[in-house]
């Protein structure tokens, strides 16, 4: 029995913020941002939430798959920027969609969150518990960014991407790998609420993303080729037999570094980060949806999806489209 992606969808906020716009806020330039990251603009929420973006992406994925919300059995939202602690975003998305039969919960593995959620759904389906799952990566990162910090505010964007997966006879997801290294969590962090109760009051902490960019860069370029090799090794597929590598869109230079280590040409690594920046857990499903709607995914193609981010977390899966 296999698990197949049968529909994709995505949603981006209307407002586009260019590098030139950012150069009005902090000391930076279009040239610096493009050269170091490959990013030219990003979509930023002026009111849309993780829940509203997720619901829009899910509606499109359901429509693309020709399925009704009421048929969904499992609904997973991958996010590290939920509006509320409780209820979870997935329950709110379930309510907006009318996916009344779905068990719904959130999962946070930062930029690898969508992949970890996809793998979780696969495990549920392969064990026979559910026959389908709607998985969405949704982020409003703009609310956890310090807009006066030029080293981070230029990198991120808001958005959501979703896929519907279903139990299938034909091959779909061929294998996956996922890893975490909590010992290095400090290189990319965003603190939550501090401990405050009648017995203790801890001083307030920064509510914004803090990052050691060079460490993140080195981690991604070192670990991701190894993780991709691991997942390809499960099915004996060679790196140059993969049609498309749909990678987390953090930084063009990271993707180039990964391509070089795998000795695969960059034309197998589609990117959209020039237009959308780094959308954390939304990055992979948004790119997948764009490729799908552009008609670039043909039946039988072999894809590798791979994500990496805070935690540190990273993973990859091989997909027969
Ligand atoms: N504009 C102009 N100058 C800047 C900017 C900016 N936006 N940001 C930093 N600088 C300056 C720094 O202040 C520094 O100046 P100094 O030499 O006077 O001190 C100089 O540029 C070099 O700074 P570095 O941080 O060393 O720059 P680096 O070449 O490492 O590039 C970057 C920074 C782009 C963040 C890089 O480290 C990177 O791509 N890291 C990967 C991190 C990443 O992609 N994170 C995304 C989130 S994690 C994820 O999704 C996996």
XYZ file of C-alpha atoms and ligand atoms in Angstrom:
372
model
C 0.000 0.000 0.000
C 1.238 3.491 -0.840
C 0.386 7.089 0.001
C -0.091 9.473 -2.895
C -0.325 13.269 -3.121
C -3.585 13.855 -4.999
C -4.044 17.634 -4.684
C -2.101 20.801 -3.908
C -3.043 24.365 -2.966
C -1.463 27.558 -1.698
C -2.337 31.028 -0.445
C -0.231 34.165 -0.113
C -1.140 37.517 1.463
C -1.833 40.266 -1.071
C 0.817 42.728 0.079
C 4.194 42.418 -1.617
C 7.228 43.950 0.084
C 10.264 44.449 -2.150
C 13.906 44.717 -1.173
C 13.681 48.405 -2.066
C 10.829 48.775 0.441
C 13.039 47.205 3.126
C 15.904 49.524 2.227
C 13.616 52.367 3.390
C 13.334 50.713 6.838
C 16.812 49.352 7.596
C 20.320 49.882 6.246
C 20.345 47.358 3.412
C 20.081 47.236 -0.368
C 18.437 45.187 -3.095
C 21.917 44.215 -4.286
C 23.036 42.894 -0.847
C 19.863 40.875 -0.290
C 19.824 39.370 -3.791
C 23.499 38.500 -3.762
C 23.489 36.867 -0.295
C 20.058 35.204 -0.433
C 18.484 35.293 -3.923
C 15.389 36.968 -2.460
C 13.794 39.911 -4.309
C 10.410 40.303 -2.587
C 8.063 38.580 -0.157
C 4.351 38.581 0.731
C 3.534 40.069 4.146
C 0.249 39.771 6.006
C -1.765 42.905 6.683
C -4.511 40.931 8.419
C -4.423 37.342 7.192
C -3.637 34.790 9.867
C -2.033 31.351 9.961
C -5.579 29.978 10.113
C -7.091 32.024 7.273
C -4.113 31.370 4.966
C -4.158 27.669 5.839
C -7.888 27.397 5.165
C -7.507 29.062 1.751
C -4.638 26.738 0.802
C -6.622 23.699 1.986
C -9.705 24.699 -0.033
C -7.562 24.872 -3.161
C -5.910 21.514 -2.433
C -9.320 19.875 -1.948
C -10.603 21.434 -5.168
C -7.476 20.316 -7.015
C -8.000 16.769 -5.746
C -11.759 16.786 -6.420
C -12.549 15.938 -2.783
C -14.939 17.452 -0.221
C -13.848 18.758 3.180
C -16.236 16.345 4.877
C -14.229 13.410 3.463
C -10.981 14.451 5.245
C -10.004 12.074 8.070
C -6.836 13.765 9.383
C -5.926 17.458 9.264
C -2.407 18.506 10.264
C -1.208 22.107 10.434
C 2.562 22.578 10.531
C 3.341 26.005 11.951
C 5.751 27.759 14.296
C 3.711 30.982 14.315
C 0.204 30.081 15.570
C -2.029 32.995 16.608
C -3.091 31.246 19.774
C -1.682 28.675 22.160
C -5.103 27.073 22.336
C -7.137 26.081 20.462
C -4.628 24.808 17.932
C -4.667 26.223 14.401
C -5.713 22.865 12.928
C -8.995 22.841 14.889
C -9.761 26.373 13.692
C -8.963 25.399 10.082
C -11.163 22.318 10.475
C -14.023 24.579 11.563
C -13.561 27.021 8.657
C -13.411 24.193 6.120
C -16.279 22.185 7.600
C -13.982 19.167 7.787
C -16.144 17.828 10.590
C -14.900 14.253 10.377
C -11.203 15.090 10.652
C -8.987 14.634 13.692
C -6.999 17.879 13.750
C -3.806 18.936 15.467
C -0.741 21.141 14.992
C 2.863 20.100 14.636
C 5.891 22.362 15.062
C 9.178 21.338 13.483
C 9.875 24.849 12.130
C 11.021 24.882 8.491
C 10.948 21.053 8.367
C 7.404 21.083 9.787
C 5.548 20.367 6.562
C 7.739 17.340 5.836
C 7.455 16.013 9.387
C 3.652 16.406 9.122
C 3.637 14.634 5.755
C 5.637 11.755 7.237
C 3.267 11.613 10.214
C 0.283 11.391 7.870
C 2.042 8.624 5.901
C 2.548 6.625 9.079
C -1.132 6.960 10.015
C -2.276 5.942 6.545
C 0.190 3.077 6.144
C -0.838 1.673 9.510
C -4.458 1.637 8.336
C -5.762 4.188 10.864
C -6.808 6.779 8.264
C -7.230 6.621 4.512
C -6.466 10.271 3.743
C -4.970 13.420 5.267
C -4.867 17.124 4.562
C -1.480 18.612 5.457
C -0.802 22.326 5.470
C 2.265 24.403 6.275
C 1.173 27.907 7.256
C 3.216 30.790 8.655
C 2.877 34.464 9.508
C 6.552 34.945 10.278
C 6.255 38.718 9.953
C 4.929 38.881 13.529
C 8.019 37.225 15.064
C 10.539 39.265 13.079
C 12.311 42.277 14.505
C 11.728 44.716 11.654
C 14.692 46.811 12.799
C 17.115 43.847 12.507
C 18.466 43.815 8.946
C 20.116 40.428 9.379
C 16.726 38.657 9.725
C 13.930 40.923 8.442
C 15.080 40.584 4.835
C 14.783 36.785 4.830
C 11.203 35.860 5.634
C 7.721 35.961 4.110
C 4.175 34.849 5.003
C 2.051 32.194 3.276
C 0.533 28.720 3.321
C 0.692 25.591 1.182
C -1.324 22.378 1.446
C -1.471 18.866 0.019
C -4.120 16.182 0.218
C -2.704 12.648 0.466
C -4.626 9.418 0.111
C -4.043 5.686 0.411
C -3.231 4.351 -3.071
C -2.299 1.191 -4.926
C 0.138 2.995 -7.248
C 3.517 4.138 -5.843
C 3.471 7.602 -4.255
C 5.710 8.443 -1.315
C 8.555 5.961 -1.740
C 10.461 6.622 1.460
C 11.383 9.247 4.006
C 14.025 10.227 6.547
C 13.824 12.746 9.353
C 16.275 13.852 12.024
C 16.579 16.313 14.897
C 19.555 17.794 16.725
C 18.265 19.556 19.822
C 21.784 20.208 21.068
C 22.101 22.941 18.422
C 18.725 24.576 18.988
C 20.331 27.858 20.030
C 21.463 28.784 16.519
C 17.920 29.659 15.447
C 15.366 30.486 18.110
C 12.334 32.532 19.041
C 11.379 32.564 22.716
C 7.808 32.059 23.913
C 6.142 33.503 26.980
C 8.300 33.544 30.054
C 7.376 31.799 33.311
C 5.100 34.076 35.350
C 2.908 32.806 38.168
C 2.268 33.653 41.846
C 5.600 32.043 42.787
C 8.049 33.301 40.177
C 8.446 36.028 37.596
C 11.195 35.628 35.016
C 12.335 38.804 33.196
C 10.759 39.356 29.764
C 12.665 37.874 26.833
C 12.919 38.937 23.207
C 9.845 37.797 21.296
C 11.761 37.890 17.997
C 13.715 35.433 15.857
C 17.403 35.264 16.705
C 19.699 33.497 14.303
C 23.322 32.624 13.743
C 23.070 32.765 9.959
C 26.456 31.223 9.244
C 25.793 28.214 11.488
C 22.392 27.631 9.843
C 24.008 27.886 6.434
C 26.764 25.386 7.278
C 24.287 22.959 8.877
C 22.007 22.931 5.824
C 24.776 22.491 3.264
C 26.368 19.677 5.286
C 23.321 17.708 6.493
C 20.867 17.950 3.617
C 22.950 16.184 0.933
C 23.560 13.368 3.453
C 19.851 13.179 4.296
C 18.869 13.140 0.608
C 21.446 10.401 -0.070
C 19.975 8.443 2.843
C 16.422 8.625 1.485
C 17.477 7.881 -2.108
C 19.485 4.917 -0.819
C 16.253 3.357 0.532
C 15.033 2.783 -3.020
C 18.323 2.676 -4.935
C 17.582 5.860 -6.892
C 20.692 7.814 -7.975
C 20.747 11.613 -7.435
C 20.779 12.252 -11.198
C 17.679 10.068 -11.681
C 15.596 12.532 -9.671
C 13.571 14.827 -11.949
C 13.048 17.674 -9.476
C 14.370 18.579 -6.036
C 11.727 20.609 -4.193
C 13.754 22.037 -1.332
C 13.026 24.375 1.532
C 13.406 27.881 0.136
C 15.662 29.540 2.698
C 18.430 30.900 0.570
C 19.547 30.389 -3.032
C 23.177 29.890 -2.001
C 22.175 27.048 0.335
C 20.344 25.331 -2.538
C 23.348 25.838 -4.824
C 25.626 24.342 -2.156
C 23.367 21.280 -1.836
C 23.184 20.836 -5.632
C 26.962 21.016 -5.869
C 27.460 18.375 -3.182
C 24.980 16.066 -4.895
C 26.641 16.846 -8.275
C 23.257 17.603 -9.795
C 22.639 20.611 -12.092
C 20.717 23.564 -10.614
C 18.009 23.241 -13.311
C 16.639 20.282 -11.304
C 16.188 22.609 -8.291
C 13.192 24.863 -8.984
C 12.992 27.951 -6.764
C 10.421 30.605 -5.952
C 12.268 32.328 -3.110
C 13.006 35.278 -5.381
C 9.272 36.178 -5.144
C 8.276 34.811 -1.720
C 11.333 34.655 0.568
C 11.607 32.037 3.286
C 8.125 30.950 4.445
C 9.362 28.237 6.825
C 6.912 25.296 6.852
C 4.924 26.795 3.950
C 7.895 26.902 1.578
C 7.846 23.348 0.207
C 4.065 22.969 -0.313
C 3.757 26.434 -1.916
C 6.538 25.601 -4.392
C 5.012 22.171 -5.031
C 1.628 23.768 -5.736
C 3.162 26.302 -8.137
C 4.952 23.520 -10.036
C 1.749 21.476 -10.137
C -0.353 24.346 -11.461
C 2.327 25.255 -14.040
C 2.026 21.677 -15.362
C 5.651 20.895 -14.527
C 4.805 17.737 -12.540
C 4.047 14.798 -14.822
C 2.830 11.386 -13.754
C 5.723 9.022 -13.033
C 8.234 11.773 -12.272
C 10.565 11.255 -9.304
C 10.743 14.136 -6.836
C 12.734 14.698 -3.679
C 11.256 17.034 -1.069
C 13.637 18.224 1.629
C 13.302 20.663 4.515
C 15.563 21.937 7.290
C 15.344 24.481 10.031
C 15.124 25.398 13.689
C 15.372 22.606 16.209
C 17.535 21.769 14.467
C 15.261 19.577 12.338
C 15.708 18.186 8.854
C 14.226 15.575 6.595
C 13.604 14.389 3.062
C 11.223 12.169 1.160
C 11.140 10.631 -2.294
C 7.898 10.942 -4.228
C 6.717 9.204 -7.411
C 4.284 11.776 -8.850
N 21.959 44.250 4.455
C 23.217 44.729 4.476
N 24.148 44.224 5.290
C 23.810 43.236 6.118
C 22.491 42.699 6.139
C 21.556 43.259 5.268
N 20.284 42.828 5.202
N 22.467 41.706 7.054
C 23.694 41.623 7.580
N 24.494 42.529 7.019
C 25.893 42.811 7.302
C 26.309 42.357 8.675
O 25.993 43.329 9.632
C 27.773 42.165 8.495
O 28.382 43.428 8.579
P 29.816 43.592 9.305
O 30.763 42.757 8.502
O 30.048 45.052 9.221
O 29.606 43.070 10.693
C 27.909 41.693 7.060
O 26.688 42.041 6.414
C 28.128 40.208 6.945
O 27.180 39.561 7.804
P 27.068 38.012 7.846
O 25.972 37.639 8.787
O 28.415 37.433 8.069
O 26.605 37.742 6.358
P 26.527 36.370 5.588
O 27.362 36.444 4.384
O 26.707 35.213 6.507
O 25.025 36.405 5.124
C 22.925 35.401 5.694
C 23.960 36.445 6.057
C 22.316 35.790 4.367
C 21.836 35.386 6.759
C 23.637 34.033 5.599
O 24.366 33.766 6.755
C 22.684 32.943 5.357
O 22.148 32.831 4.276
N 22.474 32.080 6.350
C 21.483 31.064 6.271
C 20.453 31.434 7.214
C 19.085 31.338 6.650
O 18.822 31.196 5.489
N 18.180 31.439 7.583
C 16.814 31.389 7.270
C 16.095 30.799 8.387
S 16.622 29.225 8.712
C 15.920 28.229 7.692
O 14.959 28.507 7.071
C 16.592 26.969 7.594
